[in-house]
Amino acid sequence: MFDIQREEIEWGGQQLVLETGKIARQADGAVLASLGGTTVLATVVSAKQPKPGLDFFPLTVNYQEKAYAAGKIPGGYFKREGRPSEKETLVSRLIDRPIRPLFVEGYKCETQVIVTVMSHDMENDPDVLAMVATSAALTLSGVPFMGPIGGARVGLINDEFVLNPAVDQMEESKLDLMVAGTSDAVLMVESEAQNLPEQTMLDAVMFGHKGFQPVIGAIIRLAEKAAKEPREFVTPDNSELKAKVTEIVGSELADAYKITSKTERRDAIDAVKAKVVEALCDAENEEAPATSVVGDVFKKVEAGIVRGQIIETSTRIDGRDLSTVRQIKSEVGTLPRTHGSALFTRGETQAMVVATLGTGDDEQFVDALEGTYKETFLLHYNFPPYSVGEAGRVGFTGRREIGHGKLAWRAVRPVLPAHHDFPYTLRVVSEVTESNGSSSMATVCGTSLSLMDAGVPLKSPVAGIAMGLIKEGDKYAVLSDILGDEDHLGDMDFKVAGTSEGITSLQMDIKIDGITEEIMKVALEQAKGGRLHILEEMGNALSEARPEVGEHAPRIETFKIPTDKIREVIGSGGKVIREITEKTGAKVDISDDGTIKVASSDGAAITAAVNWIKSIAAEPEVGEIYKGKVVKTVDFGAFVNFFGARDGLVHISQLTPQRTNKVTDVVKEGDSVFVKLLGFDERGKVRLSMKVVDQETGEEIKREEKKEANAD
C-alpha cells in the first residue's frame, strides 16, 4: 500500500529522519521529518498552469504549530488553534526567504508550502526541522526548484559554537543564529547576538553552513529514490522584447535614474513605463505581448541600467559613493505627553518611535508549545501606506510588519537592563512616516533613542544599517545604507545592528544563488563603519539614558516579603490587595517568590501602599515605637491599633507615669497615640506602653526623665 522511502543521519548529536511515501501522498511533495522527538510534516502543492496576468511568483509558506504536538489543549473559548501566532508568522518568513530565489526565473504557478508541527520533545526547536523538511519536500515534488537547501541553528556557549543547541541550552548562549543555504553558498541569516565582533558572526555563519552539508546530502539521496519527474518548464526568452524596450525608452530611463528625489524619480519612471506599454501592448493584437510580460522586461532593463552604472562608476542613484550614509537628523522628546519619544530621519526614511513604561499588569502572556511565559519587552512596527506616498488598507498587521518589528526587537533586547534592576514592562511603537530604504533599521535607531529618552538605562545605544550588493560575474559592489530602488534591483539585503562594541542582530537575504565568505566579510566591515557613523549622529540628540524616568511615567518600588505572608497581603478573594489599590491609587503586583512591585506616578501613593503592605507582612519589633490609634477602651486599659491590622493592649498602669483611676481620663476611642512595644505575654498577647513615650514628639522618655516625673 505504501512505498516508503527513508534517509537517516546523525546530525548535531541527534538522529535526523526524512521519510516520504506514507503520509499526504496526493501532495506534489510530502516529507515527514524527525529530529530527536520533534516531528514535522512538510507538504508542497504547485498549480499545473500559471494564473494569467501575474507579474510575480505566487509562493505561500504556512508554518503551523498544533497544541497536540506538546500534549496541550489550546486556550480560549473554542479550544482550537486560531490565527497564526507571532512565532508561526516568523518561521513562515524564515522558510520563505531562502527557498524563493531558487525557483526557476519566470515560474508563475501558484505554489503553497504547509509545514505542520506534529510532535515537540521540548528539546529540539521545530523551526530548523521545518526548513529542512520543506527543502526535502520541494526537491521531491518535481517543481523547478534549484535546491536542495539546508538550514541550521548556531549557538555560542562557553565561547564554543554549538550546532542546533537544545531549547534549554539557548538560555546560556550568547548567540542565536539561523543560517540557510546551498552546498556552495549562504542564502539567509537571521540572528540575535550579545555584542559579538564581526569576525565571530562571520565564523558562526560559516560554521552553520558547514554543519548542514550532511542534511543536503541526505535530501539528495532521498530524491534519488523518491523524487518525481521534473516538470517541463522553459524560461521564456524575452531577449528580443528587451532589446525593443531598451531601444524605445533606454535613454529616457537612464535620465530618470539621474533624478535624486525619490518621488520625482518614480514619477519619471512611471511615465517612461507608460510610454513603452503604449508602444508595445495592443489588446486587439493577439501577437502583442501582455502588459505583465512588458512589465517584467521593463524591470530587467531598469536593473541593467542601475546595476551597470554602480558596477562601472561606483556612483549610485542619488549620487553617493558606495559607503556614504545619507544625511541623518535625530530628535528626542518630540511628543510632550509620552514617556519617551524620538524622531529619526535618514535621507527619505523616517520613523516616529514612542516608548511607554508599564507595570507588571502590562506584561504579555505568550502561550507557546514550550509553555506559557511573560514578555516584558514589546516592539510594534507599523508601515502605513502614506509612508511611500500610496493609498492602501489600514488596520491589518501583515507578515512584513511582524518580521520587521521582530528584527528591531532582536537588535535592542541585548542592551536592555535586567528586569530585576529596572522592573518595567517596555512597549515601543515605531510609526514609519517616510520610507526609501530600510525602515527596520531606522526603527532600531529610533527605539534606542526613545528608550533612553524615557529613562531606560540601556547598556549602550544601538544603531542599524542596511547593506546591498550588486554582483555581475566576478565584479561586485557592496552598498551602504541602500535606497528602496537599490533593494528591489540589487542582489542582497544585509541588515546589521549593534553598538560601538559589537553586533546585536544580523539579517541577510540573498536574491541570487548565494554569496561567498569574502563578500560577507567585506559587507560586515563596511557595515561597521556605517554603524559607528550613525551612532555618532544619534549622539548629537542623546548619547545615554536620562537620569530619571519622565514625569508622566509610573515609578516602581520593588521589595520582598516572606512567602508565607503573601496570602495575608492578598486577603480572602483578593479583598486586601483591592483595598490597598483603591485607597492608595497605586498598582500592586505580587510574584510567587514574594517580590512586590508598587507602581504609581504619585510618590505619596507608592509610600502609602508600601507602608501598608509592610505593616501586614512584617512583624513588630520589641522595643520599637509606633504611632497607633485607640480602637477600644475598657476598665483595665486601651486597645491600640499600632501595626497594620495588629492591635495591642496598653494596660491602665502604662497609660501615664502617674496613677490613673479611669482610662477615659487619658484616652478616648479614635485618639492617635505613640506606643512602645514592650513584648508579648505567655499567651502571645501584645503589651504596649504609652507612659515611656513623649506623646508630643514620639520620642522615648529617658530613664532620668522618668525618675523626675515619678518624683513630681
XYZ file of C-alpha atoms in Angstrom:
712
model
C 0.000 0.000 0.000
C 2.801 2.408 0.889
C 6.048 2.951 -0.952
C 8.022 4.305 1.985
C 11.485 5.748 1.453
C 13.689 6.920 4.333
C 17.013 8.544 4.996
C 18.611 8.677 8.447
C 21.735 10.536 9.546
C 23.413 11.551 12.789
C 23.196 15.349 12.939
C 24.374 17.532 15.786
C 24.163 14.658 18.242
C 20.573 13.769 17.251
C 19.037 11.318 14.804
C 17.539 13.071 11.750
C 14.975 11.011 9.833
C 13.424 12.021 6.490
C 10.529 9.853 5.311
C 8.186 10.021 2.320
C 5.561 7.808 0.693
C 3.254 7.174 3.647
C 1.549 10.458 4.557
C -0.046 13.133 2.315
C 0.521 11.156 -0.888
C -1.708 13.422 -3.010
C 0.549 16.431 -2.479
C 3.219 17.079 -5.086
C 5.809 16.538 -2.381
C 5.486 15.463 1.262
C 8.141 14.656 3.838
C 7.766 13.629 7.469
C 10.927 14.783 9.238
C 12.022 13.938 12.777
C 14.876 15.231 14.903
C 15.024 13.563 18.286
C 11.407 13.535 19.446
C 10.294 16.517 17.353
C 8.374 15.721 14.158
C 7.060 17.967 11.381
C 5.173 17.282 8.155
C 6.043 19.443 5.140
C 3.868 19.396 2.026
C 4.198 21.153 -1.336
C 1.472 21.698 -3.927
C 2.060 23.714 -7.098
C -0.580 24.506 -9.723
C -0.074 22.967 -13.152
C -0.711 26.224 -15.017
C 0.135 29.837 -14.097
C -2.556 32.364 -13.422
C -2.757 34.803 -16.346
C -1.545 38.337 -15.776
C 0.701 37.664 -12.783
C 3.935 39.637 -12.667
C 5.251 37.880 -9.535
C 5.816 34.339 -8.263
C 2.804 33.414 -6.052
C 4.576 31.419 -3.329
C 2.941 30.984 0.087
C 4.556 29.337 3.115
C 2.443 28.433 6.131
C 4.165 27.066 9.236
C 1.698 25.963 11.904
C 2.151 24.612 15.420
C -0.504 22.265 16.761
C -1.123 22.202 20.508
C -1.402 18.421 20.497
C 2.283 18.286 19.489
C 3.162 19.188 23.074
C 0.262 17.331 24.695
C -1.729 20.519 25.271
C -5.255 21.765 24.599
C -5.473 25.310 23.194
C -6.743 28.036 25.473
C -9.733 30.231 24.677
C -13.419 29.533 24.322
C -13.328 27.448 21.130
C -10.398 25.223 22.165
C -8.849 25.113 18.720
C -5.922 26.830 17.045
C -6.815 30.283 15.746
C -4.917 32.970 13.856
C -1.159 32.407 13.421
C 0.980 33.307 16.408
C 3.946 35.639 16.061
C 6.331 32.685 16.028
C 4.351 30.887 13.315
C 4.458 34.023 11.152
C 8.186 34.499 11.714
C 9.063 30.884 10.927
C 6.918 31.045 7.774
C 9.026 34.023 6.658
C 12.204 32.222 7.722
C 11.397 29.319 5.375
C 10.182 31.528 2.520
C 13.310 33.678 2.319
C 15.919 31.025 1.337
C 13.683 28.985 -0.989
C 12.122 31.811 -3.033
C 15.273 32.770 -5.010
C 15.858 29.120 -6.025
C 12.734 28.740 -8.158
C 13.475 28.990 -11.853
C 13.102 32.504 -13.242
C 9.713 33.042 -14.867
C 7.904 30.274 -12.932
C 4.483 31.759 -12.050
C 2.429 28.714 -10.976
C 0.768 29.205 -7.573
C 2.792 27.226 -5.040
C 1.914 26.518 -1.432
C 4.104 25.047 1.293
C 2.428 23.915 4.520
C 4.559 22.755 7.444
C 2.783 21.284 10.464
C 4.464 20.602 13.807
C 3.041 17.237 14.898
C 5.266 16.410 17.874
C 7.559 18.514 20.062
C 10.007 16.974 22.532
C 10.744 20.342 24.227
C 14.417 19.927 23.295
C 14.636 20.428 19.527
C 13.035 23.615 18.208
C 10.825 22.728 15.218
C 11.887 25.766 13.127
C 15.167 24.231 11.902
C 13.473 20.919 11.173
C 10.663 22.720 9.322
C 13.179 24.341 6.970
C 14.887 21.000 6.281
C 11.567 19.234 5.689
C 10.442 21.976 3.284
C 13.653 21.670 1.293
C 13.200 17.900 1.049
C 9.538 18.146 0.008
C 10.360 20.704 -2.713
C 13.216 18.573 -4.009
C 10.891 15.551 -4.315
C 7.962 17.477 -5.826
C 9.223 17.882 -9.380
C 8.643 21.655 -9.403
C 11.501 23.715 -10.915
C 13.316 24.277 -7.627
C 17.094 24.594 -7.868
C 17.796 23.181 -4.426
C 18.079 21.491 -2.099
C 18.986 23.819 0.755
C 19.997 23.060 4.301
C 19.461 25.018 7.471
C 20.850 25.055 10.999
C 20.842 26.958 14.269
C 24.159 28.043 15.778
C 24.687 28.875 19.436
C 27.754 30.236 21.255
C 28.108 28.554 24.649
C 31.284 28.870 26.733
C 32.912 30.533 23.695
C 32.331 27.420 21.575
C 29.962 27.164 18.610
C 27.202 24.606 19.086
C 25.184 23.138 16.201
C 21.430 23.008 16.861
C 21.593 23.534 20.646
C 18.641 22.311 22.703
C 15.936 24.745 23.792
C 17.199 24.917 27.394
C 20.820 25.373 26.223
C 19.852 28.596 24.440
C 19.442 30.321 27.815
C 23.251 30.128 28.212
C 24.060 31.099 24.626
C 25.468 34.487 23.577
C 24.189 33.881 20.061
C 21.021 32.640 18.390
C 21.761 32.402 14.676
C 19.790 30.677 11.932
C 21.547 30.109 8.620
C 20.331 28.511 5.388
C 21.944 27.903 2.029
C 23.002 25.504 -0.672
C 26.093 23.324 -0.777
C 28.060 26.229 -2.264
C 26.787 29.428 -0.684
C 24.747 31.109 2.062
C 21.242 32.350 1.229
C 19.750 33.523 4.516
C 20.887 34.561 8.007
C 18.750 35.603 10.988
C 20.318 36.239 14.379
C 20.403 37.831 17.811
C 23.774 38.308 19.497
C 25.283 39.646 22.701
C 27.551 42.364 21.255
C 29.739 39.984 19.271
C 32.581 41.034 16.934
C 32.151 40.910 13.154
C 34.620 38.035 12.779
C 32.753 35.930 15.347
C 29.487 36.449 13.469
C 31.118 35.505 10.177
C 32.675 32.403 11.735
C 29.261 31.427 13.126
C 27.653 31.715 9.680
C 30.341 29.532 8.097
C 30.140 27.033 10.983
C 26.417 26.669 10.354
C 26.929 26.401 6.592
C 29.389 23.562 7.090
C 27.118 21.990 9.709
C 24.123 21.500 7.408
C 26.031 19.931 4.497
C 25.199 16.363 5.674
C 21.499 17.310 5.521
C 21.788 18.381 1.893
C 23.450 15.044 1.157
C 20.606 13.136 2.848
C 17.965 15.056 0.841
C 19.789 14.291 -2.421
C 19.929 10.590 -1.556
C 16.211 10.596 -0.718
C 15.459 12.360 -4.015
C 17.387 9.747 -5.949
C 14.957 7.150 -4.613
C 11.659 9.029 -4.462
C 11.685 12.270 -6.499
C 9.014 12.841 -9.134
C 9.917 13.573 -12.718
C 10.859 17.237 -13.167
C 8.133 19.379 -14.663
C 8.778 20.656 -18.131
C 9.355 24.359 -17.862
C 11.284 26.592 -20.191
C 12.201 30.085 -19.101
C 10.631 32.480 -21.613
C 13.113 34.072 -23.994
C 12.297 37.777 -23.976
C 15.630 38.957 -25.347
C 14.041 40.498 -28.454
C 11.417 42.283 -26.377
C 14.113 43.529 -24.011
C 16.015 44.965 -26.986
C 12.854 46.760 -28.159
C 12.195 48.239 -24.711
C 15.802 49.414 -24.471
C 15.578 50.957 -27.947
C 12.335 52.807 -27.183
C 12.995 54.142 -23.680
C 16.531 53.139 -22.648
C 17.986 56.640 -22.699
C 14.905 58.178 -21.060
C 15.024 55.566 -18.309
C 18.701 56.283 -17.710
C 17.890 60.008 -17.432
C 15.070 59.243 -14.976
C 17.527 57.421 -12.698
C 19.676 60.531 -12.539
C 16.916 62.275 -10.532
C 17.883 62.142 -6.838
C 14.427 62.818 -5.327
C 12.522 59.561 -4.883
C 9.075 60.998 -5.655
C 10.208 62.834 -8.771
C 12.235 59.838 -9.919
C 9.303 57.439 -9.547
C 7.002 59.826 -11.445
C 9.525 59.986 -14.290
C 9.951 56.183 -14.338
C 6.172 55.652 -14.332
C 5.863 57.993 -17.315
C 8.579 56.061 -19.185
C 6.871 52.753 -18.393
C 3.510 54.076 -19.614
C 5.179 55.096 -22.860
C 6.648 51.642 -23.503
C 3.386 49.868 -22.612
C 1.501 52.107 -25.010
C 4.043 51.399 -27.746
C 4.195 47.613 -27.368
C 0.897 46.431 -25.853
C -2.212 46.230 -28.008
C -5.239 44.388 -26.629
C -6.639 43.868 -30.127
C -3.422 42.336 -31.430
C -3.089 38.720 -30.303
C 0.622 38.681 -31.124
C 1.361 41.742 -28.988
C 2.993 40.968 -25.602
C 0.876 41.112 -22.443
C 1.201 44.095 -20.136
C 2.576 41.838 -17.373
C 5.290 40.500 -19.705
C 6.303 44.002 -20.767
C 6.364 44.974 -17.082
C 8.766 42.098 -16.305
C 11.063 43.060 -19.148
C 10.917 46.734 -18.145
C 12.166 45.752 -14.660
C 15.109 43.917 -16.232
C 16.008 46.958 -18.290
C 15.782 49.091 -15.132
C 18.037 46.683 -13.278
C 20.567 46.658 -16.081
C 20.834 50.462 -16.119
C 21.136 50.890 -12.345
C 23.424 47.910 -11.767
C 25.681 48.751 -14.696
C 26.170 52.308 -13.519
C 27.068 51.189 -9.986
C 29.490 48.481 -11.123
C 31.247 50.655 -13.700
C 31.331 54.039 -11.934
C 30.796 53.233 -8.210
C 28.176 56.007 -8.309
C 24.668 55.336 -7.057
C 21.178 56.567 -7.938
C 21.310 59.551 -5.597
C 24.921 60.414 -6.444
C 26.547 58.864 -3.362
C 29.595 56.637 -3.444
C 29.388 53.037 -2.206
C 29.955 53.638 1.532
C 28.412 57.046 2.289
C 25.397 57.139 4.603
C 22.620 59.617 3.842
C 22.133 62.732 5.986
C 20.805 61.936 9.452
C 18.696 64.056 11.803
C 17.759 62.777 15.270
C 15.350 64.367 17.749
C 14.163 63.224 21.190
C 11.300 64.370 23.397
C 9.264 65.125 20.290
C 5.910 64.241 21.894
C 5.238 66.018 25.214
C 2.915 63.575 26.998
C 4.600 60.302 26.094
C 7.134 58.622 28.384
C 9.819 58.745 25.694
C 9.832 59.650 22.004
C 12.248 60.077 19.118
C 12.052 61.172 15.502
C 14.787 59.543 13.445
C 15.287 60.695 9.843
C 17.839 59.261 7.430
C 17.506 60.701 3.939
C 13.926 59.982 2.839
C 13.371 57.347 5.538
C 11.793 58.456 8.800
C 10.366 56.786 11.906
C 8.491 58.305 14.842
C 9.248 55.934 17.702
C 7.452 56.098 21.062
C 8.377 54.273 24.281
C 5.889 53.548 27.065
C 6.789 52.262 30.535
C 4.269 49.923 32.114
C 3.920 47.735 35.162
C 3.529 44.010 35.761
C -0.129 44.280 34.714
C 1.075 45.164 31.209
C 3.255 42.090 30.651
C 2.269 39.995 27.656
C 1.392 36.358 28.249
C 2.710 34.195 25.408
C 1.178 30.739 25.025
C 3.814 28.647 23.232
C 4.263 24.917 22.721
C 7.103 25.052 25.247
C 4.747 26.600 27.823
C 3.295 29.978 28.799
C 5.711 32.761 29.651
C 5.642 36.529 30.239
C 7.227 39.021 27.869
C 8.307 42.367 29.314
C 9.676 43.982 26.130
C 7.302 44.604 23.237
C 8.166 46.296 19.950
C 5.473 47.003 17.378
C 6.298 48.252 13.890
C 3.712 49.958 11.682
C 4.129 50.725 7.983
C 1.199 52.924 6.876
C 0.712 53.346 3.115
C 1.270 57.124 3.250
C 4.934 56.452 4.118
C 5.543 55.600 0.452
C 3.007 58.061 -0.957
C 0.286 55.488 -1.584
C -3.302 54.877 -0.532
C -3.947 51.437 0.918
C -5.598 49.298 3.533
C -5.027 50.187 7.197
C -5.591 48.059 10.284
C -4.290 44.606 9.446
C -0.839 43.675 10.756
C 0.918 41.885 7.931
C 3.773 39.393 7.948
C 6.209 42.079 6.861
C 5.333 44.331 9.803
C 5.689 41.440 12.261
C 9.030 40.450 10.748
C 10.499 43.961 10.711
C 9.340 44.568 14.272
C 10.958 41.340 15.454
C 14.233 42.245 13.743
C 14.353 45.548 15.642
C 13.321 43.730 18.855
C 16.252 41.329 18.497
C 18.630 44.212 17.878
C 17.671 46.146 21.016
C 16.915 43.393 23.539
C 20.588 42.532 24.300
C 21.247 46.064 25.630
C 18.196 46.302 27.916
C 18.785 46.405 31.672
C 17.968 43.281 33.667
C 14.306 43.224 34.634
C 15.062 42.941 38.345
C 17.145 46.138 38.108
C 14.578 48.063 36.035
C 11.236 46.339 36.696
C 9.162 47.972 33.953
C 7.239 46.460 31.086
C 8.544 48.266 27.995
C 6.461 48.832 24.873
C 7.916 50.586 21.851
C 5.846 51.539 18.801
C 7.533 52.581 15.565
C 5.392 54.556 13.151
C 7.202 54.654 9.815
C 6.268 58.043 8.406
C 8.552 58.013 5.346
C 10.275 55.142 3.583
C 13.009 54.981 0.986
C 15.442 52.434 2.315
C 15.492 50.350 5.463
C 12.711 51.434 7.809
C 13.505 48.496 10.126
C 16.998 49.892 10.755
C 15.507 53.372 11.283
C 13.247 51.686 13.842
C 16.301 50.263 15.634
C 17.870 53.736 15.882
C 14.601 55.379 16.938
C 13.913 52.666 19.521
C 17.295 53.181 21.147
C 16.750 56.944 21.341
C 13.158 56.755 22.598
C 14.056 54.293 25.363
C 16.927 56.494 26.533
C 14.576 59.495 26.389
C 12.204 57.548 28.661
C 14.986 56.992 31.203
C 15.621 53.330 30.402
C 19.292 52.685 31.305
C 20.433 50.891 28.140
C 23.863 49.271 28.366
C 24.780 51.102 25.174
C 22.976 52.858 22.294
C 22.148 50.685 19.259
C 22.125 51.640 15.580
C 21.321 49.685 12.438
C 22.288 49.912 8.782
C 21.083 48.124 5.646
C 23.679 46.975 3.119
C 23.168 45.974 -0.502
C 25.025 44.061 -3.183
C 25.330 44.373 -6.938
C 27.082 41.354 -8.477
C 27.795 40.896 -12.179
C 30.081 37.960 -12.930
C 33.233 38.311 -10.853
C 32.635 42.018 -10.249
C 30.645 43.168 -7.237
C 29.887 46.303 -5.249
C 28.750 46.433 -1.625
C 26.455 49.398 -0.897
C 25.951 51.092 2.477
C 22.544 52.463 3.509
C 20.654 51.265 0.439
C 17.716 53.043 -1.171
C 14.445 51.299 -1.900
C 15.273 51.015 -5.625
C 18.707 49.565 -4.808
C 16.983 46.979 -2.625
C 14.499 45.983 -5.375
C 17.086 45.901 -8.180
C 20.007 44.521 -6.133
C 21.116 41.041 -5.120
C 21.245 41.267 -1.337
C 19.511 42.791 1.666
C 22.031 42.662 4.510
C 20.960 44.340 7.762
C 23.405 44.799 10.643
C 22.547 46.320 14.027
C 24.741 46.775 17.061
C 26.602 49.042 19.452
C 30.041 50.607 19.187
C 31.413 47.354 20.628
C 29.758 44.683 18.508
C 26.781 43.201 16.688
C 23.427 42.545 18.337
C 21.490 41.416 15.260
C 22.292 40.300 11.729
C 19.786 39.513 8.986
C 20.628 38.617 5.414
C 18.523 37.714 2.375
C 20.011 36.840 -0.993
C 18.190 37.065 -4.323
C 20.849 35.196 -6.295
C 22.290 31.704 -5.812
C 24.228 32.811 -2.735
C 27.246 34.825 -1.651
C 30.719 33.863 -0.574
C 32.557 34.315 2.710
C 34.696 37.028 1.087
C 31.661 39.168 0.162
C 30.144 38.740 3.625
C 33.396 39.836 5.246
C 33.538 42.993 3.102
C 29.872 43.740 3.880
C 30.361 43.311 7.641
C 33.406 45.594 7.772
C 31.710 48.252 5.639
C 28.586 47.990 7.797
C 30.668 48.551 10.931
C 31.939 51.878 9.617
C 28.399 52.947 8.722
C 27.030 51.852 12.101
C 29.653 53.845 14.013
C 28.854 56.923 11.916
C 25.117 56.581 12.651
C 25.801 56.165 16.389
C 27.820 59.378 16.331
C 24.964 61.228 14.618
C 22.448 59.803 17.123
C 24.678 61.017 19.952
C 24.042 64.597 18.851
C 20.481 64.146 20.139
C 21.092 61.863 23.134
C 24.083 59.668 23.972
C 22.879 57.997 27.169
C 19.701 57.445 29.153
C 18.162 60.314 31.093
C 18.898 60.023 34.840
C 15.223 59.511 35.739
C 12.064 58.335 34.055
C 9.771 61.067 32.732
C 7.254 62.899 34.869
C 4.333 61.102 33.206
C 5.831 57.620 33.636
C 4.978 55.434 36.620
C 7.509 54.993 39.413
C 8.066 51.462 40.633
C 9.366 50.421 44.037
C 10.377 46.794 44.477
C 10.836 44.880 47.726
C 10.325 41.373 49.060
C 8.159 39.904 51.784
C 8.212 36.398 53.281
C 6.316 33.968 51.040
C 4.143 32.882 53.979
C 2.830 36.464 54.180
C 1.623 36.622 50.560
C -1.774 35.206 51.494
C -2.280 37.911 54.130
C -1.355 40.714 51.723
C -3.749 39.420 49.072
C -6.541 38.668 51.512
C -9.580 36.436 51.105
C -10.654 36.642 47.469
C -8.193 39.493 46.910
C -10.016 41.746 49.360
C -6.926 43.259 50.995
C -4.959 43.922 47.810
C -8.011 45.538 46.209
C -8.458 47.777 49.219
C -4.798 48.843 49.111
C -5.066 49.651 45.400
C -8.347 51.542 45.697
C -7.361 53.645 48.712
C -3.783 54.494 47.717
C -4.227 54.657 43.920
C -1.056 52.598 43.357
C -0.782 49.416 41.283
C 0.479 46.412 43.209
C 1.972 43.277 41.622
C 2.896 40.246 43.727
C 5.110 37.391 42.481
C 5.168 33.866 43.832
C 8.639 34.407 45.348
C 7.360 37.299 47.469
C 8.608 40.107 45.224
C 6.286 43.118 45.442
C 6.194 45.854 42.792
C 4.306 49.016 43.677
C 3.799 51.475 40.828
C 2.312 54.960 40.521
C 3.225 58.326 39.049
C 2.449 59.765 42.528
C 5.248 59.189 45.034
C 2.896 59.603 48.015
C 0.684 56.788 46.683
C 3.704 54.476 46.444
C 4.779 55.310 50.006
C 1.296 54.691 51.377
C 0.944 51.345 49.613
C 4.441 50.189 50.596
C 3.892 51.067 54.247
C 0.529 49.331 54.230
C 1.941 46.130 52.742
C 4.958 46.144 55.035
C 2.698 46.587 58.051
C 0.838 43.440 57.016
C 3.841 41.363 56.076
C 6.367 42.475 58.690
C 6.461 41.555 62.377
C 6.522 44.312 65.038
C 9.825 44.558 66.897
C 10.081 44.652 70.673
C 11.450 47.990 71.871
C 10.293 49.934 68.800
C 7.945 52.939 68.994
C 4.880 53.044 66.743
C 2.133 55.549 66.106
C -1.274 53.989 66.580
C -4.940 54.639 67.027
C -7.114 53.843 70.051
C -9.794 51.438 68.835
C -11.378 50.456 72.176
C -11.269 51.395 75.849
C -12.021 49.072 78.756
C -11.707 49.402 82.516
C -8.231 47.860 82.612
C -6.711 49.697 79.634
C -6.947 50.724 75.980
C -6.569 48.659 72.805
C -4.433 50.399 70.174
C -4.135 49.505 66.504
C -0.426 50.168 66.001
C 0.933 47.880 63.231
C -1.204 47.174 60.180
C -4.151 45.148 61.389
C -2.431 44.289 64.654
C -3.828 45.589 67.968
C -2.198 45.611 71.400
C -3.181 46.443 74.949
C -1.922 49.468 76.848
C -2.646 48.460 80.460
C -4.046 51.209 82.645
C -0.772 51.212 84.555
C 1.109 52.003 81.302
C -1.005 54.989 80.236
C 0.862 57.713 82.177
C 3.662 57.864 84.735
C 1.085 58.906 87.350
C -1.581 56.640 88.770
C -4.674 56.606 86.584
C -8.104 55.931 88.023
C -10.064 55.924 84.777
C -8.833 55.054 81.312
C -11.087 57.566 79.538
C -9.490 60.369 81.567
C -6.362 59.800 79.452
C -7.514 58.485 76.045
C -10.680 58.053 74.067
C -11.537 55.928 71.033
C -10.108 57.452 67.840
C -7.175 59.186 69.552
C -3.761 58.959 67.895
C -1.063 57.931 70.340
C 2.563 56.826 70.420
C 3.247 53.430 71.950
C 6.309 51.306 72.657
C 6.146 47.556 72.150
C 7.154 46.030 75.497
C 6.763 42.431 74.421
C 4.283 39.563 74.447
C 2.715 37.765 77.390
C 2.637 33.986 77.813
C -0.487 33.783 75.605
C 1.103 35.811 72.809
C -0.884 38.975 73.584
C 0.837 42.278 72.751
C 1.919 44.526 75.623
C 2.225 48.241 74.846
C 3.200 51.294 76.855
C 2.337 54.961 76.414
C 3.990 56.305 79.540
C 7.534 55.702 78.318
C 6.950 57.747 75.149
C 6.670 61.533 74.819
C 3.222 61.910 73.286
C 4.165 65.191 71.663
C 7.330 64.119 69.870
C 7.059 60.348 69.737
C 10.495 60.063 71.357
C 11.198 57.647 74.206
C 11.454 59.262 77.667
C 14.925 58.660 79.087
C 15.349 56.992 82.462
C 16.358 60.242 84.211
C 13.245 61.906 82.837
C 11.157 59.047 84.181
C 12.619 59.470 87.687
C 11.882 63.202 87.668
C 8.349 62.540 86.529
C 7.837 59.993 89.316
C 9.282 62.435 91.887
C 6.776 65.057 90.859
